[in-house]
Coordinates of C-alpha atoms in Angstrom, one line a residue:
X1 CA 15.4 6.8 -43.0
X2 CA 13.9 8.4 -39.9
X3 CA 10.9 7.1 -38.3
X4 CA 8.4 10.3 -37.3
X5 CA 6.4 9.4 -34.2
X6 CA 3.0 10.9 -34.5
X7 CA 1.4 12.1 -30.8
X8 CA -1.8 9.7 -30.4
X9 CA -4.8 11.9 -29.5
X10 CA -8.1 11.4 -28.6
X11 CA -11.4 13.0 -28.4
X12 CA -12.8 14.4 -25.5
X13 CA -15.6 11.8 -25.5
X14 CA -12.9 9.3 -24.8
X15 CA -10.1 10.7 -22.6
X16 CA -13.7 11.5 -20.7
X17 CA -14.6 7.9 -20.7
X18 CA -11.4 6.6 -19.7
X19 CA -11.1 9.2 -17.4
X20 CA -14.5 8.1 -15.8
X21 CA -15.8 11.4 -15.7
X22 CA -19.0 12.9 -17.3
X23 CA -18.2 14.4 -20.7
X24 CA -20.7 17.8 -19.9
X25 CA -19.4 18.6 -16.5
X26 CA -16.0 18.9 -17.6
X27 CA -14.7 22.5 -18.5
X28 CA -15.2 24.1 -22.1
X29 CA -11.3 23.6 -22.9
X30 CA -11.5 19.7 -22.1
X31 CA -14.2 19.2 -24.2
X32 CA -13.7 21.5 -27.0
X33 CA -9.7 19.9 -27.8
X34 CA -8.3 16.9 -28.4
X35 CA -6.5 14.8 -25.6
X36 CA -3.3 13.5 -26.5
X37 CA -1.9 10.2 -24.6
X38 CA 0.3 11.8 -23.0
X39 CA -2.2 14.5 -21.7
X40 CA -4.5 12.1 -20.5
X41 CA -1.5 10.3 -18.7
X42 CA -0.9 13.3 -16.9
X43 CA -5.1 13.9 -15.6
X44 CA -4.4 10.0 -14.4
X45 CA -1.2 10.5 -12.3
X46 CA -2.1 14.5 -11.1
X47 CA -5.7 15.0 -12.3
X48 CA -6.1 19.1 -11.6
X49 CA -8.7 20.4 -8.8
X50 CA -11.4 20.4 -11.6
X51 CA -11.2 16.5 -12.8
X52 CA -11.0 15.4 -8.6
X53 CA -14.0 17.2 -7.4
X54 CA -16.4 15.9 -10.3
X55 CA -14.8 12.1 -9.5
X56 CA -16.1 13.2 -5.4
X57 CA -18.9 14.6 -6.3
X58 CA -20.2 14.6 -10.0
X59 CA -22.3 14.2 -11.9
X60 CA -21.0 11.0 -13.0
X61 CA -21.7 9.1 -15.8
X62 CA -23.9 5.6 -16.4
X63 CA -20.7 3.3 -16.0
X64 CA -19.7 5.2 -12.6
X65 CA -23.4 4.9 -11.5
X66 CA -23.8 1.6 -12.0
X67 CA -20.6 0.8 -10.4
X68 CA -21.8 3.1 -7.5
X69 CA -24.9 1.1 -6.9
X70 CA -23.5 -2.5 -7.7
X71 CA -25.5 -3.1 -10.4
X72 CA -25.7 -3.4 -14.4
X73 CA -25.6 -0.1 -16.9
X74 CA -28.9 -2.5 -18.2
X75 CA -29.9 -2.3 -14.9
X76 CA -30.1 1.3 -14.8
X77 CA -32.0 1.8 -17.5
X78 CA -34.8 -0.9 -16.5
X79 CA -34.7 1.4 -13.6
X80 CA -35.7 4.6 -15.7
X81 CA -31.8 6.3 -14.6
X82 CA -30.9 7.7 -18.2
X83 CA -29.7 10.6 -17.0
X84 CA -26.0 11.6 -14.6
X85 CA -26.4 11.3 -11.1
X86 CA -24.0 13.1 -8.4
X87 CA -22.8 11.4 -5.7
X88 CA -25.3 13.2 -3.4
X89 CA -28.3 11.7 -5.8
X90 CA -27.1 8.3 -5.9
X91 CA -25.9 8.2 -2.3
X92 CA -30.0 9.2 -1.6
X93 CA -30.8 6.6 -3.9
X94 CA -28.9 3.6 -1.8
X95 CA -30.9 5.0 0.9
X96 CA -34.2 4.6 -0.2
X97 CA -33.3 1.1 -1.7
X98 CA -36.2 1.2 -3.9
X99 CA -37.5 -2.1 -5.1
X100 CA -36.0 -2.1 -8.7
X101 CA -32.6 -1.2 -7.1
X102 CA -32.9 -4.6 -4.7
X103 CA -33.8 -6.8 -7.5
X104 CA -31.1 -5.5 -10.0
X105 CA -28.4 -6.2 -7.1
X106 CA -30.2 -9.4 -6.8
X107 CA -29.8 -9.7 -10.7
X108 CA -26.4 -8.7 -10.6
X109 CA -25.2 -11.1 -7.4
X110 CA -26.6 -13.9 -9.9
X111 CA -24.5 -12.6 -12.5
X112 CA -21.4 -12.9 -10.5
X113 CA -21.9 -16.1 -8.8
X114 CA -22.6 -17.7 -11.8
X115 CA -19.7 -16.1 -13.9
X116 CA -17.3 -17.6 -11.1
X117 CA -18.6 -20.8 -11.7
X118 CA -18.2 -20.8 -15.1
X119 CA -14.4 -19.8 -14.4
X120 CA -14.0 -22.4 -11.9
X121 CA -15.2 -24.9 -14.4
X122 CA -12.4 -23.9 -17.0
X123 CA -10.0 -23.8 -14.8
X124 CA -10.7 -27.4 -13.8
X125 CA -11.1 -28.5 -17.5
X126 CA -7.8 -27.0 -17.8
X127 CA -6.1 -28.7 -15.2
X128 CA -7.6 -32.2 -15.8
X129 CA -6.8 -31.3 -20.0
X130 CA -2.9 -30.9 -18.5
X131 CA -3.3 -33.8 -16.4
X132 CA -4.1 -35.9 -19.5
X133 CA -1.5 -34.1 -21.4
X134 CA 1.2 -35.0 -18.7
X135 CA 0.4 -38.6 -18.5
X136 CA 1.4 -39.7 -22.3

């Protein structure tokens, strides 16, 4: 009995999001195939001239955005950004730190500090849990 490996593919709204690129910018070919895994490998490890100058300069899509600006995909939206930005726009945005843009970082600085505490506290609850373990 032989076992047939089947090539995983994806498609090209995927290998796009994984890729962290904006699905629209990317050429006619990319979004008109399917990706397989080991093609999407191969725009990860040696992405062509095409995938590294929309990563420098765009447009990029919400998760990038966000990511760009330190605050929540959420966050963007409550901020009226639905659409891609290119580096150049959101570079023009940090500039002009508008109000919303402050309070989501604000928002989002909460977010974090509070998320590390809550790890902090399982890791303690942990340790003392092992502690009581290691005592019987």
């Amino acid at each position: 009995m032989t076992s047939h490996q089947t090539t995983q593919t994806m498609k090209p709204a995927t290998a796009a999001k994984k890729l962290g690129v904006y699905l629209e910018a990317t050429p006619a070919e990319f979004q008109e195939g399917v990706v397989s895994r080991a093609e999407l490998n191969a725009l990860q490890t040696d992405p062509p001239e095409w995938l590294k100058e929309l990563r420098r300069g765009g447009p990029h899509p919400r998760p990038v955005i966000a990511a760009k600006l330190g605050i929540s995909i959420s966050g963007l939206a409550r901020g009226g950004i639905t659409d891609a930005l290119t580096t150049e726009q959101i570079e023009a945005l940090k500039k002009d730190d508008p109000e919303w843009l402050r309070k989501e970082r604000a928002t989002q600085a909460e977010v974090r500090k509070e998320a590390a505490r809550i790890k902090e506290k399982k890791a303690e609850q942990a340790e003392k849990a092992a502690r009581s373990r290691s005592d019987r």
